[in-house]
């Protein structure tokens, strides 16, 4: 059935919106639809609010659905009640409408995953019980399912049992990682859910406590010893996880990946864990890409759990990235699709489509401007600043300053400085820039403080009024 869609927009975007919708409509891969565009009297579509729409749009005609700009603020349910049809936000940039229609306007379902995250508190012996609990809550908020208490060789941990008990009282799932059998026995008796890591030589501990063992080779790279430990657990009907140990780059990474493949091939139904910190922590590269690649392999190998760490400053978001990566790979695997178009959570430094407007298109928009307010856009060729007095282009913000004429307007100069700094960073890194919006740093993005921006504008207007007096 052909849908009738009503798109709301502003004066500057009306022509571009009509062009993009015409192209989308003519694409044979797009589900058939009819559309009408309503320009509701604002210059910039992003400044549209639900209250403003409710006042200016009297009726929706034969529309089956109303699409408002993605940056439109306010409660859309009120508009649905007013018009009696669904009202939803489109993409933030109208140039993304082809992708929006490609996914039928449905947000990908990233609520599901098949990999449990064990988040290790590596320095637990040095922390108080309160300190461990604080860090555990941070990791849990980032997506961890199990809190792993790391024990350090030759470092006393007299409060290990009390730490486990404190976490269990707060309903955390807990694992304890130690090379010493005394630590593992103590942790198991204190209520730890998992013990890392047992070998065929220390597997007797699993008979002493109720904790689920995580099995590793008795000697580095020795799969036969791991297989023997696995067979003992299978014969006894005891639950376990097996870890073939992922090695760092140049210290056996490729061979270790092969070991995981052999482990899964020999035991297609067992629970497997992979410790990923040897790559995220020990490689000077952004962990977003490393996590994406790792979880791609984890998905293909049907690995069930990861041991993740967040120690090095460059790996500060590694747990949260692991959460995004496991959900993305699960969804892509279920859909039998490439892991593209699900989320920008792992696109920290770059964007897939950074420059949605060409230099010529920006000039065409600039020619419509009749007021003194500056607009800023970024194209492949650089930054573009324009108002009714003309358009100025450069790759260096300092080269644009003489054209702005804000020498006696500190507030406006500060605002333009902030926006041009963002625009320059976006141009250099090939990221998407939208005026008055924070750059999207993926999982590292922070919620924008709109109150601060509003307060700044109010202060600027007050300053101008005082000067006029």
Coordinates of C-alpha atoms in Angstrom, one line a residue:
X1 CA 0.0 0.0 0.0
X2 CA 1.3 3.4 -1.0
X3 CA 1.8 5.7 2.0
X4 CA 1.0 9.5 1.8
X5 CA 3.8 11.3 3.7
X6 CA 3.8 14.9 4.8
X7 CA 7.3 16.4 5.4
X8 CA 7.7 19.6 7.4
X9 CA 10.7 21.8 6.8
X10 CA 12.0 25.4 6.8
X11 CA 12.6 27.9 4.1
X12 CA 16.2 27.2 3.4
X13 CA 15.9 23.4 3.2
X14 CA 12.7 23.2 1.1
X15 CA 14.3 23.1 -2.3
X16 CA 16.9 20.5 -1.2
X17 CA 14.3 18.4 0.5
X18 CA 12.2 18.3 -2.6
X19 CA 15.2 17.2 -4.7
X20 CA 16.2 14.5 -2.3
X21 CA 12.7 13.1 -1.9
X22 CA 12.2 13.1 -5.7
X23 CA 15.4 11.0 -6.1
X24 CA 14.4 8.6 -3.3
X25 CA 10.9 8.2 -4.8
X26 CA 12.3 7.3 -8.2
X27 CA 14.6 4.6 -6.8
X28 CA 13.0 1.3 -7.6
X29 CA 14.4 -0.3 -4.4
X30 CA 12.4 2.2 -2.3
X31 CA 8.9 1.1 -1.1
X32 CA 6.4 3.3 -3.0
X33 CA 5.2 6.4 -1.4
X34 CA 3.7 9.8 -2.2
X35 CA 4.8 13.0 -0.4
X36 CA 3.9 16.6 0.2
X37 CA 6.2 19.2 1.7
X38 CA 4.9 21.9 4.0
X39 CA 7.2 24.8 4.7
X40 CA 6.0 26.2 8.0
X41 CA 7.6 29.6 8.1
X42 CA 11.0 29.1 9.9
X43 CA 14.3 29.7 8.2
X44 CA 16.2 26.8 9.7
X45 CA 14.3 23.5 10.0
X46 CA 16.4 22.5 13.0
X47 CA 14.8 25.4 15.0
X48 CA 11.4 23.8 14.6
X49 CA 9.6 22.7 17.8
X50 CA 6.5 20.6 18.4
X51 CA 4.7 23.6 20.0
X52 CA 5.5 25.7 16.9
X53 CA 4.3 23.0 14.6
X54 CA 1.1 22.7 16.6
X55 CA 0.4 26.4 16.2
X56 CA 1.3 26.8 12.5
X57 CA 0.2 23.5 10.9
X58 CA -3.6 23.5 11.0
X59 CA -4.3 20.2 9.3
X60 CA -2.4 17.3 7.6
X61 CA -4.8 16.6 4.7
X62 CA -4.6 13.0 3.5
X63 CA -1.2 12.3 5.1
X64 CA -0.8 8.8 6.7
X65 CA 2.3 10.0 8.5
X66 CA 4.0 13.3 9.3
X67 CA 7.9 13.5 9.2
X68 CA 9.5 16.3 11.1
X69 CA 13.2 17.2 11.0
X70 CA 15.4 15.0 13.1
X71 CA 16.6 17.9 15.3
X72 CA 13.0 19.0 16.1
X73 CA 12.6 19.5 19.8
X74 CA 9.5 18.7 21.9
X75 CA 7.0 16.0 22.5
X76 CA 5.6 14.5 19.3
X77 CA 2.9 12.6 21.0
X78 CA 1.0 15.8 21.4
X79 CA 1.1 16.4 17.7
X80 CA -0.1 12.8 17.1
X81 CA -3.1 13.5 19.3
X82 CA -3.8 16.8 17.5
X83 CA -3.6 15.4 14.0
X84 CA -4.7 11.8 14.5
X85 CA -1.8 10.3 12.5
X86 CA 1.7 9.1 13.5
X87 CA 4.4 11.9 13.7
X88 CA 8.0 10.9 13.7
X89 CA 11.5 12.4 13.4
X90 CA 13.4 11.9 10.2
X91 CA 17.2 11.9 10.1
X92 CA 19.1 14.9 11.4
X93 CA 20.3 15.7 7.9
X94 CA 17.8 15.5 5.1
X95 CA 20.6 14.1 2.9
X96 CA 20.3 11.0 4.9
X97 CA 16.8 10.3 3.8
X98 CA 17.8 7.6 1.3
X99 CA 19.3 5.6 4.1
X100 CA 16.3 6.4 6.3
X101 CA 14.0 4.9 3.6
X102 CA 16.4 2.0 3.1
X103 CA 15.7 0.9 6.7
X104 CA 12.0 1.8 6.4
X105 CA 12.5 4.4 9.1
X106 CA 13.0 1.6 11.7
X107 CA 15.7 2.0 14.3
X108 CA 17.9 -1.1 14.3
X109 CA 17.2 -3.4 17.3
X110 CA 20.3 -3.5 19.4
X111 CA 18.7 -4.7 22.6
X112 CA 20.0 -8.3 22.2
X113 CA 23.4 -9.9 22.4
X114 CA 24.9 -13.4 22.9
X115 CA 28.2 -12.5 24.6
X116 CA 28.6 -11.9 28.3
X117 CA 31.2 -9.2 29.3
X118 CA 33.4 -10.0 32.3
X119 CA 34.9 -6.6 33.3
X120 CA 38.1 -7.0 35.2
X121 CA 39.1 -4.7 38.1
X122 CA 42.8 -5.2 37.7
X123 CA 44.0 -3.2 40.7
X124 CA 41.4 -4.6 43.1
X125 CA 44.0 -5.5 45.8
X126 CA 45.0 -1.9 46.1
X127 CA 41.4 -0.7 46.4
X128 CA 39.2 -0.6 49.5
X129 CA 35.9 -2.6 49.3
X130 CA 34.1 0.7 48.7
X131 CA 36.5 1.5 45.9
X132 CA 35.9 -1.9 44.2
X133 CA 32.2 -1.4 44.5
X134 CA 32.4 2.1 43.0
X135 CA 34.4 0.8 40.0
X136 CA 32.0 -2.2 39.7
X137 CA 29.0 0.1 39.4
X138 CA 30.9 2.1 36.7
X139 CA 31.6 -1.1 34.7
X140 CA 28.0 -2.3 35.1
X141 CA 26.7 1.0 33.8
X142 CA 28.9 0.5 30.7
X143 CA 27.5 -2.9 30.0
X144 CA 29.4 -5.4 32.1
X145 CA 27.5 -8.6 33.1
X146 CA 30.1 -9.9 35.5
X147 CA 32.6 -8.1 37.7
X148 CA 36.0 -9.8 37.7
X149 CA 38.2 -9.3 40.7
X150 CA 41.8 -9.4 39.6
X151 CA 44.4 -10.7 42.1
X152 CA 48.1 -9.6 41.6
X153 CA 51.1 -11.9 42.1
X154 CA 52.9 -11.2 45.4
X155 CA 50.4 -8.5 46.4
X156 CA 48.5 -9.3 49.6
X157 CA 44.7 -9.2 49.3
X158 CA 43.4 -9.7 52.8
X159 CA 40.0 -8.3 52.1
X160 CA 39.3 -10.6 49.0
X161 CA 36.6 -12.6 50.7
X162 CA 34.9 -9.5 52.1
X163 CA 35.0 -7.9 48.7
X164 CA 33.3 -10.8 47.0
X165 CA 30.6 -10.8 49.7
X166 CA 30.0 -7.1 49.4
X167 CA 29.5 -7.4 45.6
X168 CA 27.2 -10.4 46.0
X169 CA 25.1 -8.5 48.5
X170 CA 24.6 -5.9 45.8
X171 CA 23.5 -8.6 43.4
X172 CA 26.6 -8.4 41.2
X173 CA 27.8 -11.5 39.4
X174 CA 31.4 -12.0 40.5
X175 CA 34.4 -13.8 39.1
X176 CA 37.9 -13.9 40.7
X177 CA 41.1 -14.2 38.7
X178 CA 44.2 -15.5 40.5
X179 CA 47.2 -17.7 39.9
X180 CA 47.1 -18.9 43.6
X181 CA 44.8 -21.8 44.6
X182 CA 44.3 -20.3 48.1
X183 CA 42.8 -17.1 46.5
X184 CA 40.5 -19.2 44.3
X185 CA 39.3 -21.4 47.2
X186 CA 38.7 -18.4 49.4
X187 CA 36.8 -16.6 46.6
X188 CA 34.7 -19.7 45.8
X189 CA 33.8 -20.2 49.5
X190 CA 32.8 -16.5 49.7
X191 CA 30.3 -16.9 46.9
X192 CA 32.2 -16.1 43.6
X193 CA 30.2 -17.2 40.6
X194 CA 33.2 -17.9 38.4
X195 CA 36.9 -18.7 39.0
X196 CA 39.6 -17.7 36.5
X197 CA 41.6 -19.6 35.6
X198 CA 41.8 -23.4 36.3
X199 CA 44.0 -25.9 34.5
X200 CA 43.9 -29.7 34.4
X201 CA 46.3 -29.5 37.4
X202 CA 44.1 -27.2 39.5
X203 CA 40.7 -28.5 38.4
X204 CA 40.3 -30.1 41.8
X205 CA 39.3 -26.7 43.1
X206 CA 36.0 -27.0 41.2
X207 CA 35.1 -30.0 43.3
X208 CA 35.6 -27.9 46.5
X209 CA 33.4 -25.0 45.6
X210 CA 30.2 -24.2 43.6
X211 CA 31.8 -21.6 41.4
X212 CA 31.9 -22.2 37.6
X213 CA 35.5 -22.7 36.5
X214 CA 37.1 -21.0 33.5
X215 CA 39.6 -23.4 32.0
X216 CA 42.9 -22.5 30.4
X217 CA 45.8 -24.6 29.0
X218 CA 48.2 -26.0 31.7
X219 CA 51.1 -24.7 29.6
X220 CA 51.0 -21.7 27.2
X221 CA 49.6 -22.7 23.8
X222 CA 48.9 -26.3 24.9
X223 CA 45.6 -27.2 23.5
X224 CA 45.8 -30.9 24.4
X225 CA 46.0 -29.9 28.1
X226 CA 42.9 -27.7 27.7
X227 CA 41.1 -30.5 25.9
X228 CA 41.8 -32.9 28.8
X229 CA 40.4 -30.4 31.3
X230 CA 37.3 -29.9 29.2
X231 CA 36.7 -33.6 28.9
X232 CA 36.9 -34.0 32.7
X233 CA 34.2 -31.3 33.1
X234 CA 32.0 -32.8 30.4
X235 CA 32.3 -36.3 31.9
X236 CA 31.4 -34.9 35.3
X237 CA 28.5 -32.9 34.0
X238 CA 30.0 -29.8 35.5
X239 CA 29.4 -26.3 33.8
X240 CA 32.5 -24.5 32.7
X241 CA 34.0 -22.0 30.2
X242 CA 37.1 -22.6 28.2
X243 CA 39.7 -20.0 27.2
X244 CA 42.4 -20.7 24.6
X245 CA 44.1 -17.4 25.5
X246 CA 44.4 -14.5 23.0
X247 CA 48.0 -13.4 22.7
X248 CA 49.3 -9.9 21.8
X249 CA 50.5 -8.8 18.4
X250 CA 54.0 -10.2 17.5
X251 CA 53.7 -12.6 20.5
X252 CA 51.4 -15.2 18.9
X253 CA 48.2 -13.3 18.0
X254 CA 47.5 -15.2 14.7
X255 CA 48.3 -18.6 16.2
X256 CA 46.0 -17.9 19.2
X257 CA 43.1 -17.0 16.9
X258 CA 43.7 -20.4 15.1
X259 CA 43.6 -22.0 18.6
X260 CA 40.1 -20.6 19.2
X261 CA 39.0 -21.8 15.8
X262 CA 40.3 -25.3 16.6
X263 CA 38.6 -25.2 20.0
X264 CA 35.2 -24.3 18.6
X265 CA 35.5 -26.9 15.8
X266 CA 36.4 -29.7 18.3
X267 CA 33.7 -28.7 20.8
X268 CA 30.8 -27.0 18.9
X269 CA 28.5 -26.8 21.9
X270 CA 30.7 -25.7 24.8
X271 CA 30.9 -22.2 26.4
X272 CA 34.1 -20.3 25.3
X273 CA 35.6 -17.2 26.8
X274 CA 38.2 -14.9 25.1
X275 CA 40.3 -12.4 27.0
X276 CA 40.5 -9.3 24.8
X277 CA 42.7 -7.0 27.0
X278 CA 45.9 -8.3 25.4
X279 CA 44.8 -6.4 22.2
X280 CA 42.9 -3.4 23.5
X281 CA 45.4 -2.6 26.3
X282 CA 48.7 -3.6 24.6
X283 CA 48.2 -1.9 21.2
X284 CA 48.6 1.9 20.7
X285 CA 45.5 2.2 18.5
X286 CA 42.0 3.4 19.1
X287 CA 40.1 0.6 20.8
X288 CA 36.9 1.2 18.9
X289 CA 38.3 -0.4 15.8
X290 CA 40.0 -3.2 17.7
X291 CA 36.8 -4.1 19.5
X292 CA 34.9 -4.0 16.2
X293 CA 37.3 -6.5 14.7
X294 CA 37.5 -8.7 17.8
X295 CA 33.8 -9.0 18.2
X296 CA 33.4 -9.8 14.5
X297 CA 35.6 -12.8 15.0
X298 CA 33.9 -13.6 18.3
X299 CA 30.6 -13.6 16.5
X300 CA 31.8 -15.9 13.8
X301 CA 33.3 -18.3 16.3
X302 CA 30.2 -18.2 18.5
X303 CA 32.3 -17.2 21.6
X304 CA 30.1 -16.8 24.6
X305 CA 32.0 -14.5 26.9
X306 CA 34.9 -12.0 26.9
X307 CA 37.2 -10.8 29.7
X308 CA 37.6 -7.1 29.1
X309 CA 39.8 -4.5 30.8
X310 CA 39.8 -0.7 31.0
X311 CA 43.2 0.2 32.5
X312 CA 45.2 2.2 29.9
X313 CA 44.0 5.8 29.3
X314 CA 43.5 5.1 25.7
X315 CA 41.2 2.1 26.7
X316 CA 39.0 4.2 29.0
X317 CA 35.8 3.3 27.0
X318 CA 36.8 -0.3 26.2
X319 CA 33.9 -1.9 28.2
X320 CA 31.3 0.4 26.7
X321 CA 32.7 -0.3 23.2
X322 CA 32.6 -4.0 23.8
X323 CA 28.9 -3.6 24.7
X324 CA 28.2 -1.7 21.5
X325 CA 30.2 -4.2 19.4
X326 CA 28.5 -7.3 20.8
X327 CA 25.1 -5.9 20.1
X328 CA 26.0 -4.7 16.6
X329 CA 27.5 -8.0 15.6
X330 CA 24.6 -10.0 17.0
X331 CA 22.1 -7.9 15.0
X332 CA 24.1 -8.1 11.8
X333 CA 24.5 -11.9 12.2
X334 CA 20.7 -12.3 12.8
X335 CA 20.0 -10.2 9.7
X336 CA 22.7 -11.9 7.6
X337 CA 24.1 -8.5 6.8
X338 CA 27.4 -6.7 7.0
X339 CA 27.8 -4.8 10.3
X340 CA 27.0 -1.4 8.6
X341 CA 24.2 1.0 9.3
X342 CA 23.4 -0.2 12.8
X343 CA 25.0 2.4 15.0
X344 CA 27.7 5.1 15.0
X345 CA 28.8 4.0 18.4
X346 CA 32.2 2.7 17.2
X347 CA 32.7 5.6 14.6
X348 CA 34.7 7.8 17.0
X349 CA 37.0 9.6 14.6
X350 CA 35.3 9.5 11.3
X351 CA 31.9 9.3 9.7
X352 CA 30.7 7.3 6.8
X353 CA 29.2 10.4 5.0
X354 CA 30.9 13.4 6.5
X355 CA 30.2 16.0 3.8
X356 CA 26.5 15.8 2.8
X357 CA 26.6 19.2 0.9
X358 CA 28.9 20.2 -1.9
X359 CA 30.4 23.6 -2.2
X360 CA 28.0 24.6 -5.0
X361 CA 25.0 23.5 -2.9
X362 CA 26.1 25.5 0.0
X363 CA 26.5 28.6 -2.2
X364 CA 23.0 28.0 -3.5
X365 CA 21.7 28.0 0.1
X366 CA 23.7 31.0 1.0
X367 CA 22.2 33.0 -1.8
X368 CA 18.8 32.8 -0.1
X369 CA 19.9 34.3 3.2
X370 CA 18.4 37.8 3.9
X371 CA 19.5 38.3 7.5
X372 CA 22.8 39.1 9.4
X373 CA 23.0 35.8 11.3
X374 CA 26.0 33.6 10.3
X375 CA 25.5 30.1 9.1
X376 CA 28.4 27.6 9.1
X377 CA 28.6 24.5 6.9
X378 CA 31.5 22.2 6.0
X379 CA 32.1 20.7 2.6
X380 CA 35.0 18.6 1.2
X381 CA 36.8 21.8 0.3
X382 CA 36.7 23.4 3.8
X383 CA 34.5 25.7 6.0
X384 CA 31.9 28.0 4.7
X385 CA 30.5 31.0 6.7
X386 CA 27.7 33.1 5.2
X387 CA 25.0 35.6 5.9
X388 CA 23.2 38.3 3.9
X389 CA 26.5 40.1 3.3
X390 CA 28.2 37.2 1.5
X391 CA 29.9 33.8 1.8
X392 CA 33.5 33.3 3.0
X393 CA 35.4 30.0 2.7
X394 CA 38.6 28.7 4.1
X395 CA 40.3 25.7 5.8
X396 CA 41.7 28.0 8.6
X397 CA 39.3 29.6 11.0
X398 CA 41.7 32.5 11.6
X399 CA 41.5 33.4 7.9
X400 CA 37.8 33.8 8.3
X401 CA 37.9 36.1 11.4
X402 CA 38.4 39.5 9.5
X403 CA 35.2 38.8 7.5
X404 CA 33.0 38.3 10.6
X405 CA 33.1 41.9 11.9
X406 CA 32.6 40.9 15.5
X407 CA 35.4 42.9 17.0
X408 CA 33.0 44.8 19.3
X409 CA 30.8 41.8 20.1
X410 CA 32.6 39.5 22.5
X411 CA 29.7 37.1 23.0
X412 CA 29.1 36.6 19.3
X413 CA 32.8 36.2 18.6
X414 CA 33.0 33.6 21.3
X415 CA 30.1 31.6 19.8
X416 CA 31.6 31.8 16.3
X417 CA 34.9 30.7 17.6
X418 CA 33.5 27.6 19.3
X419 CA 31.5 26.7 16.2
X420 CA 34.4 27.3 13.8
X421 CA 36.7 25.2 16.0
X422 CA 34.2 22.3 15.8
X423 CA 33.9 22.9 12.0
X424 CA 37.7 22.8 11.5
X425 CA 38.0 19.5 13.5
X426 CA 35.2 18.0 11.5
X427 CA 36.8 19.0 8.2
X428 CA 40.2 17.7 9.3
X429 CA 38.9 14.3 10.6
X430 CA 36.2 13.9 7.9
X431 CA 33.4 14.0 10.4
X432 CA 29.8 15.3 10.1
X433 CA 29.3 18.9 11.3
X434 CA 26.0 20.5 12.1
X435 CA 25.9 24.0 13.4
X436 CA 24.8 24.3 17.1
X437 CA 25.3 20.5 17.6
X438 CA 28.2 18.7 19.4
X439 CA 30.4 16.6 17.1
X440 CA 29.5 12.9 17.3
X441 CA 32.3 11.0 18.9
X442 CA 30.5 7.7 19.0
X443 CA 30.5 6.0 22.4
X444 CA 32.6 8.8 23.8
X445 CA 30.0 11.5 23.1
X446 CA 28.6 13.4 26.0
X447 CA 25.1 14.8 26.3
X448 CA 25.0 18.4 25.0
X449 CA 24.5 21.1 27.7
X450 CA 21.8 23.0 26.0
X451 CA 21.2 25.2 29.1
X452 CA 24.7 26.6 28.9
X453 CA 24.2 27.6 25.2
X454 CA 20.8 29.2 26.0
X455 CA 22.3 31.1 28.9
X456 CA 25.1 32.4 26.7
X457 CA 22.7 33.6 24.1
X458 CA 20.5 35.4 26.7
X459 CA 23.6 37.0 28.1
X460 CA 24.6 38.1 24.6
X461 CA 21.2 39.7 23.9
X462 CA 21.3 41.5 27.3
X463 CA 24.7 42.8 26.4
X464 CA 23.5 44.2 23.1
X465 CA 20.5 45.8 24.7
X466 CA 22.7 47.6 27.2
X467 CA 24.9 48.8 24.4
X468 CA 22.0 50.2 22.5
X469 CA 20.8 52.1 25.5

